[in-house]
PDB file of C-alpha atoms in Angstrom:
ATOM      1  CA  MET C  20     -16.762   0.002  11.912  1.00 89.00           C
ATOM      2  CA  ALA C  21     -13.194   0.163  11.403  1.00 97.00           C
ATOM      3  CA  LEU C  22     -10.841   1.305  14.366  1.00 98.00           C
ATOM      4  CA  ILE C  23      -9.788   4.840  13.656  1.00 98.00           C
ATOM      5  CA  ARG C  24      -7.690   6.192  16.630  1.00 98.00           C
ATOM      6  CA  THR C  25      -6.397   9.916  17.385  1.00 98.00           C
ATOM      7  CA  LEU C  26      -2.962   9.589  18.538  1.00 98.00           C
ATOM      8  CA  ARG C  27      -0.344  12.195  19.805  1.00 96.00           C
ATOM      9  CA  GLY C  28      -3.052  14.650  18.987  1.00 97.00           C
ATOM     10  CA  ILE C  29      -3.279  13.548  15.151  1.00 98.00           C
ATOM     11  CA  THR C  30      -6.416  11.915  13.697  1.00 98.00           C
ATOM     12  CA  PRO C  31      -6.448  10.008  10.666  1.00 98.00           C
ATOM     13  CA  GLU C  32      -7.977  11.475   7.647  1.00 98.00           C
ATOM     14  CA  ILE C  33      -9.976   9.504   5.380  1.00 98.00           C
ATOM     15  CA  GLY C  34     -10.640  10.356   1.643  1.00 98.00           C
ATOM     16  CA  GLU C  35     -14.606  10.567   0.243  1.00 97.00           C
ATOM     17  CA  GLY C  36     -15.661   7.213  -0.964  1.00 97.00           C
ATOM     18  CA  THR C  37     -13.000   5.174   0.644  1.00 98.00           C
ATOM     19  CA  PHE C  38     -14.101   1.683   2.198  1.00 98.00           C
ATOM     20  CA  LEU C  39     -12.968   0.782   5.503  1.00 98.00           C
ATOM     21  CA  ALA C  40     -13.638  -3.071   6.421  1.00 98.00           C
ATOM     22  CA  GLU C  41     -14.789  -3.446   9.998  1.00 97.00           C
ATOM     23  CA  THR C  42     -11.636  -4.752  11.246  1.00 98.00           C
ATOM     24  CA  ALA C  43      -9.304  -2.243   9.573  1.00 98.00           C
ATOM     25  CA  VAL C  44      -7.148  -0.211  11.980  1.00 98.00           C
ATOM     26  CA  ILE C  45      -6.099   3.118  11.055  1.00 98.00           C
ATOM     27  CA  ILE C  46      -3.906   5.065  13.810  1.00 98.00           C
ATOM     28  CA  GLY C  47      -2.375   8.529  13.930  1.00 98.00           C
ATOM     29  CA  ASP C  48      -0.700  10.629  11.369  1.00 98.00           C
ATOM     30  CA  THR C  49      -2.310   8.471   8.358  1.00 98.00           C
ATOM     31  CA  THR C  50      -3.851  10.128   5.344  1.00 98.00           C
ATOM     32  CA  ILE C  51      -6.000   7.785   2.856  1.00 98.00           C
ATOM     33  CA  GLY C  52      -7.071   9.353  -0.506  1.00 98.00           C
ATOM     34  CA  LYS C  53     -10.441   9.070  -2.478  1.00 98.00           C
ATOM     35  CA  ASP C  54     -12.048   5.884  -3.324  1.00 97.00           C
ATOM     36  CA  CYS C  55      -9.511   3.667  -1.620  1.00 98.00           C
ATOM     37  CA  SER C  56     -10.137   0.201   0.096  1.00 98.00           C
ATOM     38  CA  ILE C  57      -8.664  -0.951   3.533  1.00 98.00           C
ATOM     39  CA  TRP C  58      -9.565  -4.572   3.830  1.00 98.00           C
ATOM     40  CA  TYR C  59     -10.058  -6.838   6.822  1.00 98.00           C
ATOM     41  CA  ASN C  60      -7.370  -6.890   9.543  1.00 98.00           C
ATOM     42  CA  ALA C  61      -5.194  -4.326   7.732  1.00 98.00           C
ATOM     43  CA  VAL C  62      -3.239  -2.017  10.138  1.00 98.00           C
ATOM     44  CA  LEU C  63      -2.182   1.306   9.075  1.00 98.00           C
ATOM     45  CA  ARG C  64      -0.095   2.347  12.261  1.00 98.00           C
ATOM     46  CA  GLY C  65       0.853   6.020  11.907  1.00 98.00           C
ATOM     47  CA  ASP C  66       2.135   6.266  15.293  1.00 97.00           C
ATOM     48  CA  VAL C  67       5.603   7.315  14.977  1.00 97.00           C
ATOM     49  CA  ASN C  68       5.670   8.694  11.367  1.00 97.00           C
ATOM     50  CA  THR C  69       3.792   9.817   8.458  1.00 98.00           C
ATOM     51  CA  ILE C  70       1.625   7.406   6.209  1.00 98.00           C
ATOM     52  CA  THR C  71      -0.025   8.489   2.980  1.00 98.00           C
ATOM     53  CA  ILE C  72      -2.035   6.687   0.551  1.00 98.00           C
ATOM     54  CA  GLY C  73      -3.012   8.376  -3.020  1.00 98.00           C
ATOM     55  CA  ASP C  74      -6.522   8.045  -4.586  1.00 98.00           C
ATOM     56  CA  ARG C  75      -8.040   4.632  -5.890  1.00 98.00           C
ATOM     57  CA  THR C  76      -5.452   2.300  -3.830  1.00 98.00           C
ATOM     58  CA  ASN C  77      -6.558  -0.971  -2.314  1.00 98.00           C
ATOM     59  CA  ILE C  78      -4.671  -2.500   0.965  1.00 98.00           C
ATOM     60  CA  GLN C  79      -5.848  -6.043   1.261  1.00 98.00           C
ATOM     61  CA  ASP C  80      -6.475  -8.004   3.986  1.00 98.00           C
ATOM     62  CA  GLY C  81      -4.092  -8.440   6.576  1.00 98.00           C
ATOM     63  CA  VAL C  82      -1.527  -5.704   5.323  1.00 98.00           C
ATOM     64  CA  VAL C  83       0.551  -4.097   7.748  1.00 98.00           C
ATOM     65  CA  ILE C  84       1.877  -0.591   7.422  1.00 98.00           C
ATOM     66  CA  HIS C  85       4.261   1.140   9.409  1.00 98.00           C
ATOM     67  CA  THR C  86       7.390   3.350   9.572  1.00 98.00           C
ATOM     68  CA  LEU C  87      10.668   4.222  11.759  1.00 96.00           C
ATOM     69  CA  TYR C  88      10.148   6.986  14.305  1.00 96.00           C
ATOM     70  CA  GLU C  89      10.600  10.712  13.124  1.00 91.00           C
ATOM     71  CA  LYS C  90      13.531  10.875  15.738  1.00 93.00           C
ATOM     72  CA  SER C  91      15.500   7.889  14.947  1.00 92.00           C
ATOM     73  CA  PRO C  92      18.836   8.157  13.179  1.00 92.00           C
ATOM     74  CA  LYS C  93      17.268   7.035   9.674  1.00 92.00           C
ATOM     75  CA  PRO C  94      13.666   7.654   9.923  1.00 94.00           C
ATOM     76  CA  SER C  95      11.216   6.711   7.317  1.00 96.00           C
ATOM     77  CA  GLN C  96       7.598   7.539   6.162  1.00 97.00           C
ATOM     78  CA  THR C  97       5.311   5.261   4.129  1.00 98.00           C
ATOM     79  CA  HIS C  98       4.219   6.954   0.773  1.00 98.00           C
ATOM     80  CA  ILE C  99       1.850   4.903  -1.383  1.00 98.00           C
ATOM     81  CA  GLY C 100       0.728   6.300  -4.679  1.00 98.00           C
ATOM     82  CA  ASN C 101      -2.624   6.334  -6.761  1.00 98.00           C
ATOM     83  CA  ASP C 102      -3.917   3.072  -8.283  1.00 97.00           C
ATOM     84  CA  VAL C 103      -1.722   0.520  -6.328  1.00 98.00           C
ATOM     85  CA  SER C 104      -2.573  -2.814  -5.104  1.00 98.00           C
ATOM     86  CA  ILE C 105      -1.066  -4.143  -1.807  1.00 98.00           C
ATOM     87  CA  GLY C 106      -1.799  -7.599  -1.589  1.00 98.00           C
ATOM     88  CA  HIS C 107      -3.063  -9.756   0.975  1.00 98.00           C
ATOM     89  CA  ASN C 108      -0.337 -10.071   4.378  1.00 98.00           C
ATOM     90  CA  ALA C 109       2.059  -7.638   2.633  1.00 99.00           C
ATOM     91  CA  THR C 110       4.236  -5.718   5.059  1.00 98.00           C
ATOM     92  CA  ILE C 111       5.224  -1.893   3.804  1.00 98.00           C
ATOM     93  CA  HIS C 112       7.568  -0.367   6.551  1.00 98.00           C
ATOM     94  CA  GLY C 113       8.647   3.059   5.663  1.00 98.00           C
ATOM     95  CA  ALA C 114       8.791   2.840   1.871  1.00 98.00           C
ATOM     96  CA  VAL C 115       7.708   4.863  -1.447  1.00 98.00           C
ATOM     97  CA  ILE C 116       5.582   3.101  -3.592  1.00 98.00           C
ATOM     98  CA  GLU C 117       4.675   5.164  -6.783  1.00 98.00           C
ATOM     99  CA  ASP C 118       1.416   5.144  -8.961  1.00 98.00           C
ATOM    100  CA  HIS C 119       0.253   2.198 -10.664  1.00 97.00           C
ATOM    101  CA  CYS C 120       2.260  -0.676  -8.736  1.00 98.00           C
ATOM    102  CA  LEU C 121       1.300  -3.868  -7.670  1.00 98.00           C
ATOM    103  CA  ILE C 122       2.741  -5.567  -4.392  1.00 98.00           C
ATOM    104  CA  GLY C 123       2.374  -9.386  -4.333  1.00 98.00           C
ATOM    105  CA  MET C 124       0.894 -11.181  -1.486  1.00 98.00           C
ATOM    106  CA  GLY C 125       3.136 -11.772   1.467  1.00 98.00           C
ATOM    107  CA  SER C 126       5.691  -9.171   0.140  1.00 98.00           C
ATOM    108  CA  THR C 127       7.853  -7.200   2.431  1.00 98.00           C
ATOM    109  CA  ILE C 128       8.902  -3.683   1.468  1.00 98.00           C
ATOM    110  CA  LEU C 129      11.483  -2.240   3.812  1.00 98.00           C
ATOM    111  CA  ASP C 130      12.438   1.355   5.116  1.00 98.00           C
ATOM    112  CA  ASN C 131      13.484   3.910   2.527  1.00 98.00           C
ATOM    113  CA  ALA C 132      13.243   1.727  -0.488  1.00 98.00           C
ATOM    114  CA  VAL C 133      11.271   2.988  -3.419  1.00 98.00           C
ATOM    115  CA  VAL C 134       9.156   0.975  -5.784  1.00 98.00           C
ATOM    116  CA  GLY C 135       9.058   2.875  -9.317  1.00 98.00           C
ATOM    117  CA  HIS C 136       5.831   3.625 -11.201  1.00 98.00           C
ATOM    118  CA  GLY C 137       4.303   1.109 -13.019  1.00 97.00           C
ATOM    119  CA  SER C 138       6.219  -2.068 -11.356  1.00 98.00           C
ATOM    120  CA  ILE C 139       5.276  -5.263  -9.824  1.00 98.00           C
ATOM    121  CA  VAL C 140       6.679  -6.902  -6.569  1.00 98.00           C
ATOM    122  CA  ALA C 141       6.205 -10.548  -6.802  1.00 98.00           C
ATOM    123  CA  ALA C 142       4.369 -12.595  -4.287  1.00 98.00           C
ATOM    124  CA  ASN C 143       6.424 -13.346  -0.951  1.00 98.00           C
ATOM    125  CA  SER C 144       9.299 -10.893  -2.325  1.00 98.00           C
ATOM    126  CA  LEU C 145      11.559  -8.972   0.193  1.00 98.00           C
ATOM    127  CA  VAL C 146      12.764  -5.626  -0.875  1.00 98.00           C
ATOM    128  CA  LEU C 147      15.501  -4.594   1.399  1.00 98.00           C
ATOM    129  CA  SER C 148      15.878  -1.238   2.712  1.00 98.00           C
ATOM    130  CA  GLY C 149      17.034   1.493   0.558  1.00 98.00           C
ATOM    131  CA  THR C 150      16.700  -0.663  -2.555  1.00 98.00           C
ATOM    132  CA  ILE C 151      15.565   1.340  -5.603  1.00 98.00           C
ATOM    133  CA  ILE C 152      13.222  -0.455  -8.010  1.00 98.00           C
ATOM    134  CA  GLU C 153      13.209   1.522 -11.469  1.00 98.00           C
ATOM    135  CA  PRO C 154       9.734   2.211 -12.857  1.00 98.00           C
ATOM    136  CA  GLY C 155       8.439  -0.431 -15.011  1.00 98.00           C
ATOM    137  CA  SER C 156      10.078  -3.226 -13.518  1.00 98.00           C
ATOM    138  CA  LEU C 157       9.239  -6.950 -12.223  1.00 98.00           C
ATOM    139  CA  TYR C 158      11.079  -7.581  -9.004  1.00 98.00           C
ATOM    140  CA  ALA C 159      10.970 -11.247  -7.238  1.00 98.00           C
ATOM    141  CA  GLY C 160      12.654 -13.251  -4.543  1.00 98.00           C
ATOM    142  CA  VAL C 161      14.631 -12.892  -1.434  1.00 98.00           C
ATOM    143  CA  PRO C 162      16.054 -10.659  -1.464  1.00 98.00           C
ATOM    144  CA  ALA C 163      14.245  -9.192  -4.430  1.00 98.00           C
ATOM    145  CA  LYS C 164      16.108  -8.819  -7.728  1.00 98.00           C
ATOM    146  CA  LYS C 165      15.088  -7.609 -11.296  1.00 98.00           C
ATOM    147  CA  VAL C 166      13.306 -10.202 -13.524  1.00 98.00           C
ATOM    148  CA  LYS C 167      12.145  -7.971 -16.402  1.00 98.00           C
ATOM    149  CA  ASP C 168      10.713  -5.175 -17.596  1.00 98.00           C
ATOM    150  CA  VAL C 169       6.909  -4.919 -17.233  1.00 98.00           C
ATOM    151  CA  THR C 170       5.184  -4.671 -20.443  1.00 96.00           C
ATOM    152  CA  PRO C 171       2.518  -2.246 -21.440  1.00 94.00           C
ATOM    153  CA  GLU C 172       0.137  -4.983 -21.513  1.00 95.00           C
ATOM    154  CA  GLN C 173       0.796  -6.201 -17.803  1.00 95.00           C
ATOM    155  CA  VAL C 174       0.444  -2.779 -16.779  1.00 94.00           C
ATOM    156  CA  GLU C 175      -2.940  -2.633 -18.116  1.00 93.00           C
ATOM    157  CA  HIS C 176      -4.040  -6.169 -17.661  1.00 94.00           C
ATOM    158  CA  ILE C 177      -2.376  -6.946 -13.921  1.00 95.00           C
ATOM    159  CA  ILE C 178      -1.576  -3.329 -12.317  1.00 96.00           C
ATOM    160  CA  LYS C 179      -4.559  -1.697 -13.621  1.00 95.00           C
ATOM    161  CA  ARG C 180      -7.060  -4.181 -13.724  1.00 96.00           C
ATOM    162  CA  THR C 181      -6.481  -5.287 -10.268  1.00 97.00           C
ATOM    163  CA  ALA C 182      -6.866  -1.764  -8.781  1.00 96.00           C
ATOM    164  CA  ARG C 183     -10.261  -1.402 -10.970  1.00 96.00           C
ATOM    165  CA  ASP C 184     -11.636  -4.982  -9.482  1.00 97.00           C
ATOM    166  CA  TYR C 185     -10.916  -3.790  -6.045  1.00 98.00           C
ATOM    167  CA  MET C 186     -12.934  -0.755  -6.594  1.00 96.00           C
ATOM    168  CA  THR C 187     -15.842  -2.845  -7.557  1.00 97.00           C
ATOM    169  CA  TYR C 188     -15.401  -5.052  -4.664  1.00 98.00           C
ATOM    170  CA  ALA C 189     -15.495  -2.300  -2.288  1.00 97.00           C
ATOM    171  CA  SER C 190     -18.821  -0.945  -3.912  1.00 96.00           C
ATOM    172  CA  TRP C 191     -20.351  -4.455  -2.800  1.00 97.00           C
ATOM    173  CA  TYR C 192     -19.676  -3.655   0.505  1.00 94.00           C
ATOM    174  CA  LYS C 193     -21.375  -0.177   0.584  1.00 84.00           C
ATOM    175  CA  GLU C 194     -24.648  -1.111  -0.506  1.00 70.00           C
TER     176      GLU C 194
END
């Protein structure tokens, strides 16, 4: 069973139909929507500020999600929308990721960055603090820069398909 820990008087909220791998860790001020999947060795550490995750979002193996302390000079919260895929070993630290996005494996998204609706961040990219990724964009590199616009076909065949596939994978574990 996943480690779900109350901290500072706040218990994580887990949406109906959400799959939690046995080694996932969910702490404190963390809210996860419906039909999500939180995979092996993922850590959602809502100890110092808020983490929210929408519906049908998958947080893949080894992902770390955290924030900056609510009383720090520039606090941050992590808000991840609906139908988002966060690839293996990515780090999301106090960023906003809007609906229908794909964050590639090994990527890092830093505090107060915003990844706009329908965007892709390529594997191993670094999105610096405060970066605003406009909706429908593909960003890649260190630091991440815009490469091109995401086509409607890419939204359907990469972003939406990955989110649907992870709902299927999670269903195998619920049987």
